[in-house]
Every structure is written in structure tokens, then in C-alpha cells.
Coordinates of C-alpha atoms in Angstrom, one line a residue:
X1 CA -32.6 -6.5 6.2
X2 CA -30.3 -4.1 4.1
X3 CA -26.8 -5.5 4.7
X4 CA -24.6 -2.3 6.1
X5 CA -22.6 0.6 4.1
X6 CA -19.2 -0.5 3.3
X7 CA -18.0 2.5 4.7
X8 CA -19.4 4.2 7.5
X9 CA -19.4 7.5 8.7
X10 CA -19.6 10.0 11.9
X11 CA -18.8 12.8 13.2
X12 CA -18.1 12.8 16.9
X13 CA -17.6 15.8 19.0
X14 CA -14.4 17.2 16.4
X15 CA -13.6 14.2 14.3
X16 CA -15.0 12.6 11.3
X17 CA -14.7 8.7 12.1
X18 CA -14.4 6.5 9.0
X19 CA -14.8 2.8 9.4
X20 CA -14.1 0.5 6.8
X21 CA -16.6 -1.9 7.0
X22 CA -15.9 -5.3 5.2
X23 CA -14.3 -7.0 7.9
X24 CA -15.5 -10.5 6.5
X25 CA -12.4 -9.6 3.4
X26 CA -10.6 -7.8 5.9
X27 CA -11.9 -4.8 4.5
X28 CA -10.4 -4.7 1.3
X29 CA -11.5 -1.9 -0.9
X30 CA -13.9 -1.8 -3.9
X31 CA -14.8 1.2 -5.9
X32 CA -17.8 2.1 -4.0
X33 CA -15.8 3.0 -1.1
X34 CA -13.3 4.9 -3.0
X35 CA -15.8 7.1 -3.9
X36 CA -17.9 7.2 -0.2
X37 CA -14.1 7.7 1.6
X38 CA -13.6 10.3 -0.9
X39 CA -16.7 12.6 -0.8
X40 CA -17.1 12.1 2.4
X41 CA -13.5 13.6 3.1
X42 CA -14.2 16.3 0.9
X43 CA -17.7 17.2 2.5
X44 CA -16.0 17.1 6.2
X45 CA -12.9 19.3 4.5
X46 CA -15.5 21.8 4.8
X47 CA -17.3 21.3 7.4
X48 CA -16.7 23.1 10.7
X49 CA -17.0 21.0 12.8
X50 CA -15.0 18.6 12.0
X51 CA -11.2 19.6 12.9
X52 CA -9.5 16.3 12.2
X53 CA -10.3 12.9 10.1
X54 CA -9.8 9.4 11.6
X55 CA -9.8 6.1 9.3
X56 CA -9.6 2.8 10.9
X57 CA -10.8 -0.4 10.2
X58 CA -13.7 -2.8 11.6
X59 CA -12.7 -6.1 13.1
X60 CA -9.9 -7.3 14.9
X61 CA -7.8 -8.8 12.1
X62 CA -7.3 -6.0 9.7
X63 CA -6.9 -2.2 8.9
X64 CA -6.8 -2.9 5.2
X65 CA -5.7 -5.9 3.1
X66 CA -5.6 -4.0 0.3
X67 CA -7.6 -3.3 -3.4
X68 CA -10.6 -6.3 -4.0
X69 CA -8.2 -8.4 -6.0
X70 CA -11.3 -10.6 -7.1
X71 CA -13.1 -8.0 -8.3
X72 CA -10.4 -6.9 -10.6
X73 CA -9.6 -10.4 -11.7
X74 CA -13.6 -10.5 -12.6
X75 CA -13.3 -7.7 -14.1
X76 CA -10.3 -9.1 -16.9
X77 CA -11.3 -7.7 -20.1
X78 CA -13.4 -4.8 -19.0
X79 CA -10.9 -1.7 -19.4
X80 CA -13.6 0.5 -18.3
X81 CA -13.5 -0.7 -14.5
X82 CA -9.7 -1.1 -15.1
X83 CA -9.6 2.4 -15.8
X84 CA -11.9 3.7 -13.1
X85 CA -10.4 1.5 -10.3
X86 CA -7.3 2.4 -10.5
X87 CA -8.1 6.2 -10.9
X88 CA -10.5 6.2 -8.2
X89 CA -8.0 4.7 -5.9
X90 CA -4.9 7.0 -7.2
X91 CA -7.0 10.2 -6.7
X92 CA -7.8 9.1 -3.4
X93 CA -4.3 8.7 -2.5
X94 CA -3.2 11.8 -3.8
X95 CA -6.1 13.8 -2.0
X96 CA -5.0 12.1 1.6
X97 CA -1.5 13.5 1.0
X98 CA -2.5 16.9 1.1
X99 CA -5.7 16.8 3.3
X100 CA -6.5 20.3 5.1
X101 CA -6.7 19.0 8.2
X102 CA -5.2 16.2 10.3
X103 CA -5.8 12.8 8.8
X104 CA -5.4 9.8 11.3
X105 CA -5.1 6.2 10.0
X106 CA -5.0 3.5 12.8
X107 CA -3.0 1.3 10.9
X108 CA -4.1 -2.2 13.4
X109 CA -4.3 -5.3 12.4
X110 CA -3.3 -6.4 8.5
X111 CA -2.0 -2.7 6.4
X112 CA -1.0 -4.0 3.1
X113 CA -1.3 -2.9 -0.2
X114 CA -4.0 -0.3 -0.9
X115 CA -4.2 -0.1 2.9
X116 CA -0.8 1.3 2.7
X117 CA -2.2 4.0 0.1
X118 CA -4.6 5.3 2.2
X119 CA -2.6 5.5 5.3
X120 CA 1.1 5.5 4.8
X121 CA 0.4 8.8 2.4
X122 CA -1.1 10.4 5.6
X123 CA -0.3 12.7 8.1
X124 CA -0.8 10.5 11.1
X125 CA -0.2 7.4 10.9
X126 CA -0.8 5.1 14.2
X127 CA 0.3 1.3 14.6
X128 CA -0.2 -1.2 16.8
X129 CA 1.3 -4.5 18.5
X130 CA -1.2 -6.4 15.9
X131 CA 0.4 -4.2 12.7
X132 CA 1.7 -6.2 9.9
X133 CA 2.5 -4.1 7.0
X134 CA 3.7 -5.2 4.2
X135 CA 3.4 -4.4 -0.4
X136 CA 3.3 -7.9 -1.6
X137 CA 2.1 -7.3 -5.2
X138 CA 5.6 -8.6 -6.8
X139 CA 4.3 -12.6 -5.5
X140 CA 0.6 -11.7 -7.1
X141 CA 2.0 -10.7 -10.8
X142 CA 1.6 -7.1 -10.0
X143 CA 4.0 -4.3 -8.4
X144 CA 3.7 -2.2 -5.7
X145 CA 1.3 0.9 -6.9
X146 CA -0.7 3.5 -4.9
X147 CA 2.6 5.4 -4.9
X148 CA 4.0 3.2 -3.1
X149 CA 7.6 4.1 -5.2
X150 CA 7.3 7.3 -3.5
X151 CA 7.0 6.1 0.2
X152 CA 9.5 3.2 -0.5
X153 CA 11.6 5.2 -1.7
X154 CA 12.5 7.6 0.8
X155 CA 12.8 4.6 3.0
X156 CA 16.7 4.4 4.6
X157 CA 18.9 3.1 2.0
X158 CA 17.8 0.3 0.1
X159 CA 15.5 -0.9 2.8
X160 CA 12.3 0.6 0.3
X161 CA 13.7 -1.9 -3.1
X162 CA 14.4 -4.7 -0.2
X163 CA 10.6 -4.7 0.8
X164 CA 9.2 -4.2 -2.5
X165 CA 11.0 -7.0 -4.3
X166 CA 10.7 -9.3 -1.3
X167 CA 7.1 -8.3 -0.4
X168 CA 9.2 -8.6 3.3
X169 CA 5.9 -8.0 6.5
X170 CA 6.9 -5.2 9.2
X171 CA 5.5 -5.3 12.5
X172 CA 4.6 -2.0 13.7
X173 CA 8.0 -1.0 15.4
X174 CA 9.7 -1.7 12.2
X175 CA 7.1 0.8 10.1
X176 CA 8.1 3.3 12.4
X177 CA 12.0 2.8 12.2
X178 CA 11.3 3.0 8.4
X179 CA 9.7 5.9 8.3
X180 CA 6.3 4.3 6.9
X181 CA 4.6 5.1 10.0
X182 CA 4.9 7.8 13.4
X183 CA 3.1 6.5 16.3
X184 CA 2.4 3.3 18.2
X185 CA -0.5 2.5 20.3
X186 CA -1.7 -0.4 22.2
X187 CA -4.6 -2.3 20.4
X188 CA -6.6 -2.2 23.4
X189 CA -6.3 1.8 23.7
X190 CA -7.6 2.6 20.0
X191 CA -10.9 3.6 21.4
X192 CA -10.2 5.7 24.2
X193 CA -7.0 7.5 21.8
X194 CA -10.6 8.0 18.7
X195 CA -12.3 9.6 21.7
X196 CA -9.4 12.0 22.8
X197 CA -8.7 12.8 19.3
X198 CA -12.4 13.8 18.8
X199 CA -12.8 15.6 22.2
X200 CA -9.2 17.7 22.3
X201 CA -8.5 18.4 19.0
X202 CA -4.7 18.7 19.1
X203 CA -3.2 15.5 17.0
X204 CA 0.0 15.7 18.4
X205 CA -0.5 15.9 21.9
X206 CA -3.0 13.2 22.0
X207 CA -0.7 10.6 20.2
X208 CA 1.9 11.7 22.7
X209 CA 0.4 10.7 25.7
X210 CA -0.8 7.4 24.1
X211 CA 2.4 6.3 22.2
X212 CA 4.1 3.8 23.9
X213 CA 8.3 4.0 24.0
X214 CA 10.0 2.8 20.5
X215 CA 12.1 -0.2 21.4
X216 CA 15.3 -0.6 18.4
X217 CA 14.6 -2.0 15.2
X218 CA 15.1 -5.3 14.2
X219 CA 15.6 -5.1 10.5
X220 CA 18.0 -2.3 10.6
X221 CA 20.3 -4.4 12.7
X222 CA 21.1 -6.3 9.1
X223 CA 20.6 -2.6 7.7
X224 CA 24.5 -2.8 6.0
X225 CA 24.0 -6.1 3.8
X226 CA 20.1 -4.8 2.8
X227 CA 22.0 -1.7 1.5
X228 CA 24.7 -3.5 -0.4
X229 CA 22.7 -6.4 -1.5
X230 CA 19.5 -4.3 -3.1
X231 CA 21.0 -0.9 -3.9
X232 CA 22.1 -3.0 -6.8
X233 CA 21.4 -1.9 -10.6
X234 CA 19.3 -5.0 -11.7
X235 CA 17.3 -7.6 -9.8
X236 CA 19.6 -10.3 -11.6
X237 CA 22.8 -8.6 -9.5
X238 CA 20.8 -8.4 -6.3
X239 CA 20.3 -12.0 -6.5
X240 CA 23.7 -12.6 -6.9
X241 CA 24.3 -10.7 -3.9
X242 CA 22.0 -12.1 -1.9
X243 CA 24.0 -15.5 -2.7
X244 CA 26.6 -14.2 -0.8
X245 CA 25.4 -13.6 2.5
X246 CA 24.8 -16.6 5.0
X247 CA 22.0 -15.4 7.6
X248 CA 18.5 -16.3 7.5
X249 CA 17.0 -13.2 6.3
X250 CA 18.7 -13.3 3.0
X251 CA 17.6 -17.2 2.1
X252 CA 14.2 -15.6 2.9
X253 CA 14.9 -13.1 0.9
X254 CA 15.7 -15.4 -2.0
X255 CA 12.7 -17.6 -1.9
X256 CA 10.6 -14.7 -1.7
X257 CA 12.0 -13.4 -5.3
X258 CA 11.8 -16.5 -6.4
X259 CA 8.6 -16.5 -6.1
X260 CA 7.4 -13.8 -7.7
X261 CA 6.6 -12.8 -10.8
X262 CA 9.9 -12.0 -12.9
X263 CA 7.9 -9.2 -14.8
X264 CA 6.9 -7.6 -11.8
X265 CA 10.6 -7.4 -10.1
X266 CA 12.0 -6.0 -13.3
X267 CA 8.8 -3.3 -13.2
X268 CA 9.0 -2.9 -9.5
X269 CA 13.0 -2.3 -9.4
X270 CA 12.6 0.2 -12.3
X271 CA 9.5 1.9 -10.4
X272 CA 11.3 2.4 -7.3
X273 CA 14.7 3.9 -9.4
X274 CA 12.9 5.8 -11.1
X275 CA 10.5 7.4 -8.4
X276 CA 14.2 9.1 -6.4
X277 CA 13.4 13.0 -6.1
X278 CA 9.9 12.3 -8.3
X279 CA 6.7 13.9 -6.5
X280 CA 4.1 11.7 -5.6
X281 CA 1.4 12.8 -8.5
X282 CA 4.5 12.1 -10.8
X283 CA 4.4 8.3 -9.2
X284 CA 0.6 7.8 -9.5
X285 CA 0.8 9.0 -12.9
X286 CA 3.5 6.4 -13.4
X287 CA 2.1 3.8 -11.5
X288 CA -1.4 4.0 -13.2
X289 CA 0.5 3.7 -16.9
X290 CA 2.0 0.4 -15.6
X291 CA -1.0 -0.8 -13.9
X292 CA -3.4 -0.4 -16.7
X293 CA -0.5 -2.7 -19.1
X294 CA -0.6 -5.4 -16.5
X295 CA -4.4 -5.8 -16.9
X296 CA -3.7 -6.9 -20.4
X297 CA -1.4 -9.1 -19.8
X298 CA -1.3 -12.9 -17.9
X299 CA 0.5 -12.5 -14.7
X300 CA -2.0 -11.0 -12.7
X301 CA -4.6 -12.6 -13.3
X302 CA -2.1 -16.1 -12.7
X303 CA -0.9 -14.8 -10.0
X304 CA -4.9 -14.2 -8.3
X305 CA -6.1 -17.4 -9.8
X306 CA -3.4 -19.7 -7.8
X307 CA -3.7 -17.4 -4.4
X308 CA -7.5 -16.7 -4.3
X309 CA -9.3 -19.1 -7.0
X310 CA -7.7 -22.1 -6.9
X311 CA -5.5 -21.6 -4.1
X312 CA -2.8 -23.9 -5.5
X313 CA -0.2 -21.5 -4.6
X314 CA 1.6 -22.6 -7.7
X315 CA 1.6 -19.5 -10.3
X316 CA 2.7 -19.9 -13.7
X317 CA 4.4 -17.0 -14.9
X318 CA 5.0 -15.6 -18.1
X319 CA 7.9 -15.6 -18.6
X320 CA 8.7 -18.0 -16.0
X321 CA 12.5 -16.9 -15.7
X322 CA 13.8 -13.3 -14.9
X323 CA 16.6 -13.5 -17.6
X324 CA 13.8 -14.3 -20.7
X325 CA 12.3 -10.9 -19.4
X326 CA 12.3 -8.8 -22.5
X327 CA 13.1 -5.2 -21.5
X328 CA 11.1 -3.8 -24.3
X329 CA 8.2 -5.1 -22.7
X330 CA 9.4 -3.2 -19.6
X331 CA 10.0 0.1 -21.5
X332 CA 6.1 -0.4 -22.9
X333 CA 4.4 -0.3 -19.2
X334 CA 6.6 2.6 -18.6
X335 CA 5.3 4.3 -21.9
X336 CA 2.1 7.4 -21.4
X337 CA -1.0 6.2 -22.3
X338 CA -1.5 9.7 -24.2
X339 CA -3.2 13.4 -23.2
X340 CA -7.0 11.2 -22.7
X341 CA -6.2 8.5 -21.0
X342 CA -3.5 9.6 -18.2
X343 CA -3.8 10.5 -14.7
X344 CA -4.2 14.1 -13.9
X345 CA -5.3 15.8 -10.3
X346 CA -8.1 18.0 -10.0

């Protein structure tokens, strides 16, 4: 038997469905479907029929985890596949922000990473009581990418640094409050609200008789000290903050940084300074520069060995302290890669 597409595709009464179908990795993505998400949004751009675009995810567990972070640490050595991973995915991302037609992502179950990129850059994005969002890339020797900077960035005040240095999970309520998502459903209702889409047509006033009430948030009740703490200039001074303040979210806080990779908070606290007022082509572009470093250095592929190969959870980083981070190195992701090997749009 021919195992199934890794994507698959409909088009019911007025949608085009999209399912990722690798629920077994909680449908992480691999190039192949990049490239069958992408021409098959393209084809249904035109089409029509077709008067809206809904992305979910098979299972029950996830939307998205994210980018196949095995393949890539297979892949260490082959900058060809670097190169065309991480184009593949930024052009996708870049062509869901400006979509001609209504774009729904039903953000249930596990939205992280890459699963952010192609869902948090849309137009409709839909949550549920199962959500957990989070970009967690600082604790795996990377930084948040997909244009993440962009999206975290016009997060309220500092909350965008405090989740991308702390790699800090939202529930769906919390997305919303955020701004990283508009609309939640119950789980149970996902199916009937694909069906009304694809029947009526009109985005907005299907999600409005689906969404549930919005109850207060609960990370913007410590909304004050996130702001003073990570609005900081340097990850060194928001630690030292973050010293300051006795309540349980900031000693999580702590251990979470502590955690990561130092490289990756001094990348990811530049990033996100540097993405204010950028647009989000100018944050790919930026964000494939730094990736395409990190493959040719050691924390990634550290950080993927002790979380998915060995699983010893006990990374070794290079360097191992934030202060021995050499801000030259820094300066050197940031650099262009030159007129043939940067990012452009079509």
C-alpha cells in the first residue's frame, strides 16, 4: 500500500481544506510539503471556486510542531538543503501574509515554531482549548525564525522578547490577548465551523457565531514586571532584572534562559530589536542570513542531538556562558550573504 500524501488536499463546496498529514511527528513540516502547501495555494488562488483557504492539522495532539528538526540535523553539512529549507519555508510564510483570499489556520492542539509561521502570519487565525503555542528555538541552539521577530514584535510591550528568550507556552486565550491569534473555538466544534466556512463563505461571520467569549488574560496580569524586566538592552541586564522579582513566573523565567543556548538569546534579543517598524520580507530576509550561519556552527545541532537523538536533555553549548559570547560572532549572522545567495520574493 502507498503510505498517504503528507499533505492533503480538497476542495469543499467554497474552501480549499489543507490537512497536514504527519500526525505520527505531530505534523511537523519537511520540504515536500512546503512545496505541496505552496502550489497548491497558488493553484486555488485562482481558482473560482475556491473563496477561502483552511489549514489545520490531522490528529488530536497537534496543529504543527514545527520544521523536521531531524531532517535538518541529517542534513549537517549539506548547504544545499540548508539553503532550500529554509527558503522554501520563508517564501511560504511570506506568501500566507498576503494571500488573496481568506486564509484560516485552526491553530488546535501543539502551534510551535514553523506552525506559528504558517498560521500566526495569517489572516484568520483560530484556537482552541487544546492550543499551546509557543517559539522555543532559543533551548534548541536556534532562534525564533519564520519571521517570528515581526509577530513578536508587535506583541504588547516586551511581552514578544519575554516569549522568545523564555520559549514561555500560551494557551489559546493568552495567543489571543497577545495579538498572535483572533478567534477561539471549541475543539469539538472544528468540523462543523470547516463546514460553515466552506458552505457560507463569509470568514467573519462564521467565526462570530462559533467563538466562544474571551475570558482575561493571565499573563498580562504580571504584564508591568514583563515590561520592565525584558524591555531591557541586553539579555545579561534582563537577567539581572529578573533577579529582582519574587513570583514564580520570573524563577521560571530564569531557568528557562538558563537553559538555552547563550548564542541564541544574544541572536534572538538582537532579532527582535532590530525587527521594530521592519516589514516582514525585511525579517525573513534577516532571519534566513542568521539561520543559514547557525547551520555551520555547533549549537544546533547540540541542542537536537540532546532533545531528539540522545534525549539526555543535557546540551553542551558553545560557549557555555552568555558573558564569553563574542559579539563579533553576533554581528557575522547578522551580515548579507551577498546579491546570489539572499532571500528575495517573487
Amino acid at each position: 500500500m502507498n503510505a498517504e500524501p503528507p499533505v492533503l488536499g480538497e476542495v469543499r463546496h467554497g474552501a480549499g481544506i489543507l490537512t497536514l498529514n504527519r500526525p505520527q511527528v505531530l505534523n511537523s513540516l519537511n520540504i515536500p510539503m512546503f512545496a505541496l502547501i505552496h502550489a497548491r495555494m497558488r493553484e486555488w488562488a485562482d481558482d473560482p471556486r475556491v473563496r477561502a483557504v483552511i489549514v489545520r492539522g490531522a490528529g488530536h495532539k497537534a496543529f504543527c510542531a514545527g520544521g523536521d528538526v531531524r531532517a535538518v540535523y541529517d542534513g549537517r553539512g549539506d548547504a544545499g538543503f540548508m539553503d532550500r529549507v529554509y527558503r522554501i519555508e520563508y517564501e511560504l510564510d511570506e506568501y500566507i501574509s498576503r494571500y488573496p483570499k481568506p486564509y484560516v489556520a485552526l491553530m488546535s492542539g501543539i502551534t510551535m515554531g514553523g506552525g506559528c509561521g504558517i498560521s500566526v502570519h495569517g489572516r484568520h487565525r483560530v484556537v482552541t482549548e487544546t492550543t499551546v503555542l509557543a517559539m522555543p528555538e532559543a533551548a534548541l541552539g536556534l532562534f525564533p525564525d519564520v519571521g517570528a521577530s515581526h509577530f513578536l514584535g508587535r506583541c504588547p510591550g516586551a511581552t514578544g522578547m519575554y516569549l522568545a528568550l523564555t520559549g514561555k507556552r500560551l494557551d489559546g486565550v493568552e495567543a489571543i490577548h497577545l495579538g498572535l491569534a483572533d478567534a477561539v473555538v471549541a475543539s469539538d466544534r472544528l468540523d462543523e465551523l470547516v463546514d460553515a466556512i466552506a458552505t457560507d463563505g463569509d470568514v467573519r461571520a462564521v467565526l462570530r457565531r462559533f467563538e466562544r467569549p474571551l475570558p482575561p488574560s493571565k499573563i498580562l496580569e504580571h504584564r508591568a514586571e514583563i515590561d520592565r524586566c525584558f524591555g531591557r538592552e541586553s539579555v545579561a541586564a534582563i537577567i539581572e532584572a529578573l533577579g529582582g522579582v519574587h513570583a514564580p513566573w520570573a524563577r521560571e523565567a530564569e531557568k528557562a534562559i538558563a537553559g538555552a543556548s547563550p548564542t541564541s538569546l544574544a541572536i534572538t534579543h538582537r532579532n527582535l530589536r532590530e525587527a521594530a517598524g521592519r516589514s516582514l520580507r525585511d525579517c525573513l530576509t534577516t532571519d534566513f542570513r542568521i539561520s543559514l550561519r547557525l547551520m555551520d556552527q555547533d549549537d544546533y545541532f547540540e541542542g537536537a542531538r540532546a532533545i531528539l537523538v540522545d534525549k539526555d536533555r543535557n546540551p553542551r553549548w558553545r560557549p557555555s556562558r552568555l558573558a564569553d559570547v563574542d559579539p563579533r560572532a553576533i554581528d557575522a549572522c547578522f551580515a548579507p550573504l551577498g546579491p546570489m545567495r539572499d532571500m528575495t520574493f517573487a
